[in-house]
PDB file of C-alpha atoms in Angstrom:
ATOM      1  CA  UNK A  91      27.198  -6.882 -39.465  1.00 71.00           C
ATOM      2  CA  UNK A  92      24.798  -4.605 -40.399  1.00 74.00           C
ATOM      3  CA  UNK A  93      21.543  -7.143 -39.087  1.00 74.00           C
ATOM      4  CA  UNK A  94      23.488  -8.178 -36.199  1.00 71.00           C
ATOM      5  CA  UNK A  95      23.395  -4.456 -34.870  1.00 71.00           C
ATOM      6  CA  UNK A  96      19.942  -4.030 -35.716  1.00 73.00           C
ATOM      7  CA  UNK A  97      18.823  -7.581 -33.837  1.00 63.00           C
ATOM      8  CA  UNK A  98      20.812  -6.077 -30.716  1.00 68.00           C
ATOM      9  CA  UNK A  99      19.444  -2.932 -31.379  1.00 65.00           C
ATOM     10  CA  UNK A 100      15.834  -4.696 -31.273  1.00 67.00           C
ATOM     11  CA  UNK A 101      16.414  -6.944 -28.458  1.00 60.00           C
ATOM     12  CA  UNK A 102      18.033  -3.916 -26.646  1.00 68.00           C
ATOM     13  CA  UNK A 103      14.412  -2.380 -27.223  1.00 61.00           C
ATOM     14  CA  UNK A 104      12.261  -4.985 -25.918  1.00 62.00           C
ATOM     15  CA  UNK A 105      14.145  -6.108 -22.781  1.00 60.00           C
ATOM     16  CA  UNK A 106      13.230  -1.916 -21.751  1.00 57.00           C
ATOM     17  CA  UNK A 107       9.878  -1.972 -23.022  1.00 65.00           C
ATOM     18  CA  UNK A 108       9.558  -5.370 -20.607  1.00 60.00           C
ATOM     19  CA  UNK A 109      11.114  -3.633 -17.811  1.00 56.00           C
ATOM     20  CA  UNK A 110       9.101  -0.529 -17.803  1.00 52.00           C
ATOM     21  CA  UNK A 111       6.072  -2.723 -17.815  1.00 49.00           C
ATOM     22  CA  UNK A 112       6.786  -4.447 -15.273  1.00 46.00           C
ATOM     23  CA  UNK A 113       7.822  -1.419 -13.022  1.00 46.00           C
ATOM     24  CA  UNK A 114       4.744   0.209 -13.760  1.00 45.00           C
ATOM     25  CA  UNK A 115       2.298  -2.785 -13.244  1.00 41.00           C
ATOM     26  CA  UNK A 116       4.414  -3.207  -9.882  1.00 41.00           C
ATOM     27  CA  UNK A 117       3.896   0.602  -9.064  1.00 43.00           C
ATOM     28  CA  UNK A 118       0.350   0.776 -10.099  1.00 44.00           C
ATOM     29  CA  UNK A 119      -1.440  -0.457  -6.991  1.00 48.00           C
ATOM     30  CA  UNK A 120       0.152  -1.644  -3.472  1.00 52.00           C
ATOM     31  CA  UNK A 121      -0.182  -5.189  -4.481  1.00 62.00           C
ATOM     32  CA  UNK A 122      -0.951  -7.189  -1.003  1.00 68.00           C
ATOM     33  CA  UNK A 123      -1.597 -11.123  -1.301  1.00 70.00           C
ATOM     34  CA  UNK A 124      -4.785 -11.216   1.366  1.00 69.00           C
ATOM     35  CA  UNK A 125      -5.582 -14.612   1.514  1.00 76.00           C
ATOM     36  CA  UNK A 126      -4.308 -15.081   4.459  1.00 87.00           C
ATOM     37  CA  UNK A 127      -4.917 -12.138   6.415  1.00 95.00           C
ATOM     38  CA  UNK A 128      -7.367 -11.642   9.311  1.00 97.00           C
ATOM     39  CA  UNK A 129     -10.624 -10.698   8.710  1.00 97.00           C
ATOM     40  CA  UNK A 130     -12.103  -7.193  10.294  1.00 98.00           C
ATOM     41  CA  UNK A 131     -15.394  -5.671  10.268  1.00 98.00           C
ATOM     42  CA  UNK A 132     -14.979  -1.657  10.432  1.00 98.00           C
ATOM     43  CA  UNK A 133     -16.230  -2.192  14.333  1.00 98.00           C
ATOM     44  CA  UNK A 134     -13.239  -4.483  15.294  1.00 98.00           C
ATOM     45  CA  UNK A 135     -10.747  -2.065  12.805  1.00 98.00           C
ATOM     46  CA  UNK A 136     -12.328   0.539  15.590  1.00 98.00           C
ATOM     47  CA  UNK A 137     -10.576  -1.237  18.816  1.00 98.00           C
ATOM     48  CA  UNK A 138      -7.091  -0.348  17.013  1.00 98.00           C
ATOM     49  CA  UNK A 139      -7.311   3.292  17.188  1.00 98.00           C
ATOM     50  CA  UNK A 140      -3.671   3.150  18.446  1.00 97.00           C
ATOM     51  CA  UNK A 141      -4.699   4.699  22.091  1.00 96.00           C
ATOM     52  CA  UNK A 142      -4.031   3.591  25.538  1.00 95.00           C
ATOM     53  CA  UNK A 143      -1.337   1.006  24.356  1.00 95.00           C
ATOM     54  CA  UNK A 144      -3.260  -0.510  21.321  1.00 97.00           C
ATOM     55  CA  UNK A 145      -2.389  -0.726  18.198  1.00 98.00           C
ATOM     56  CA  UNK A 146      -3.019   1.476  15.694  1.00 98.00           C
ATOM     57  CA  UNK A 147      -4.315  -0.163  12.567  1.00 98.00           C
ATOM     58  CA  UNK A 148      -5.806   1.832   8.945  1.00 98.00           C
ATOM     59  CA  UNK A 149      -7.779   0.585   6.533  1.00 98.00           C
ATOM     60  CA  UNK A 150      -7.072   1.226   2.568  1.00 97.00           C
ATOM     61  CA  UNK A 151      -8.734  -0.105  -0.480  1.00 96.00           C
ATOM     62  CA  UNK A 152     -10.066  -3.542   1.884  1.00 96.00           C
ATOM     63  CA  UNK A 153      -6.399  -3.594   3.240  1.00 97.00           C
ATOM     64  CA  UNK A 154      -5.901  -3.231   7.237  1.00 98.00           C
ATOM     65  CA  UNK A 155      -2.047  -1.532   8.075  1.00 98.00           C
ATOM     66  CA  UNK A 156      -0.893  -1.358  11.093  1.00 98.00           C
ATOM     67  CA  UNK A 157       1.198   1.709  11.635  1.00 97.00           C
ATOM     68  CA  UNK A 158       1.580   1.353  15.423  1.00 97.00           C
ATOM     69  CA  UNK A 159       5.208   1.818  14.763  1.00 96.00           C
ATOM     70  CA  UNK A 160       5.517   4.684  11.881  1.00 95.00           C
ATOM     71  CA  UNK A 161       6.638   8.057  13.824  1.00 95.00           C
ATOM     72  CA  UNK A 162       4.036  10.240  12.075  1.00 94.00           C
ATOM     73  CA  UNK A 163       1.176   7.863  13.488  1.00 95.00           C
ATOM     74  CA  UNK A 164       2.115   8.776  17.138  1.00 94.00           C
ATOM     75  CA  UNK A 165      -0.915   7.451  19.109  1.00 94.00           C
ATOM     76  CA  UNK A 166      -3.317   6.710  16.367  1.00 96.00           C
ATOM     77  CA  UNK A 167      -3.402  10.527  14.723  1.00 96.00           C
ATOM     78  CA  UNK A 168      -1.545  11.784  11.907  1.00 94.00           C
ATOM     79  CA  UNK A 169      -2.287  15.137  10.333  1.00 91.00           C
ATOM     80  CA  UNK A 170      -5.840  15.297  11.744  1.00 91.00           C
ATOM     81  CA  UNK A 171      -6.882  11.789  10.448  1.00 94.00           C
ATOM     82  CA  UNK A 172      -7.142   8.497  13.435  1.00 97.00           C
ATOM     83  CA  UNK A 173      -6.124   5.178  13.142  1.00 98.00           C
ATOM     84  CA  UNK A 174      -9.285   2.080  13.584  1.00 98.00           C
ATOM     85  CA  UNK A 175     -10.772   3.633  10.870  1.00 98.00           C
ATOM     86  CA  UNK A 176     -11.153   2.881   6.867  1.00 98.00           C
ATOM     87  CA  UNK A 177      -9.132   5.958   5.415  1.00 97.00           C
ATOM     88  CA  UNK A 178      -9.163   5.037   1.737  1.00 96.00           C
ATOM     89  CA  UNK A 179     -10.888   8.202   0.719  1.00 95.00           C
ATOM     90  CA  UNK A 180      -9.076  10.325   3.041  1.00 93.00           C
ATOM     91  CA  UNK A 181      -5.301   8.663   1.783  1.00 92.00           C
ATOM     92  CA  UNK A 182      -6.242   8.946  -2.061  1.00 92.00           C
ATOM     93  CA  UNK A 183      -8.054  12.381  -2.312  1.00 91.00           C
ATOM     94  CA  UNK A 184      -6.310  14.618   0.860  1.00 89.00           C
ATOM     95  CA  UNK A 185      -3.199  12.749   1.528  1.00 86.00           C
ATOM     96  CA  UNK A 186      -0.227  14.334  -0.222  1.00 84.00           C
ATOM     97  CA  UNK A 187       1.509  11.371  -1.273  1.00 85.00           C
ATOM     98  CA  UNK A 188      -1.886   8.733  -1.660  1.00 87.00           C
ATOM     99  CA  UNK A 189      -0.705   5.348  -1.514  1.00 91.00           C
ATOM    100  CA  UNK A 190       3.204   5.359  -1.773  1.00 90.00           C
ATOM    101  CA  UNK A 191       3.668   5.313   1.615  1.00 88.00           C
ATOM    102  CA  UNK A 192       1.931   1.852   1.932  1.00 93.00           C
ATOM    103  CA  UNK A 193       4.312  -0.395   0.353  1.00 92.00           C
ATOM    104  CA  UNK A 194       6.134   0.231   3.537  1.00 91.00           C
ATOM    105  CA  UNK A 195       3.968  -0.536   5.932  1.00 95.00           C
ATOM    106  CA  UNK A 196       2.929  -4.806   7.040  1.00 96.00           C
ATOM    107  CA  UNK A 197      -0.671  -5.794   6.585  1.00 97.00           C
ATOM    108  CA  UNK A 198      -2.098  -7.124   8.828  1.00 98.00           C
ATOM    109  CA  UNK A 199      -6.045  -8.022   8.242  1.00 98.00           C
ATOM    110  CA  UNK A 200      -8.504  -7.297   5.166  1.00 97.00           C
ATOM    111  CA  UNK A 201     -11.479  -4.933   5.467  1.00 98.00           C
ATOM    112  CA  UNK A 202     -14.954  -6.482   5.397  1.00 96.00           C
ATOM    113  CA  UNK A 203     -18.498  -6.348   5.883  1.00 85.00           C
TER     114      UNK A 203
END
């Protein structure tokens, strides 16, 4: 009885240690599949500057978001930073809540040079 609580006990034990990993791995980066996004140069990421009817699009770590429809983003501008531009610095090192608020938002393109 005794071994049969202690292999529950065990297997109890690595099913959580499995589960946190996997949250945290998950959590650890907004994990975006880009293969088969758009390509855009930081000049065409420009045009979507979310003024005048376009789209407002942000670039973060090589990944293009397009926040055209996220309230805070109202045409292109939220807290002093503009959309059609790459923002990564801006998002990790200002921005109050970095990343998080990415998982919620579609990709649309991938950064390049």
């Amino acid at each position: 009885m005794k071994k049969k609580k202690t292999l529950i006990s065990i297997l109890i034990l690595v099913l959580l240690i499995m589960s946190f990993t996997v949250a945290c791995s998950s959590n650890e980066k907004n994990q975006v599949d880009t293969q088969e996004l758009p390509e855009f140069t930081l000049e065409e990421l420009a045009e979507y500057d979310g003024k005048e009817g376009k789209p407002a699009y942000i670039a973060v770590d090589g990944i293009i978001y397009d926040v055209t429809d996220v309230r805070e983003w109202k045409d292109g501008q939220h807290n002093g930073f503009e959309a059609g531009k790459d923002l990564t610095e801006a998002i990790k090192n200002q921005s109050p809540h970095g990343v998080s608020k990415l998982k919620n938002i579609k990709a649309v393109g991938k950064l390049v040079d």
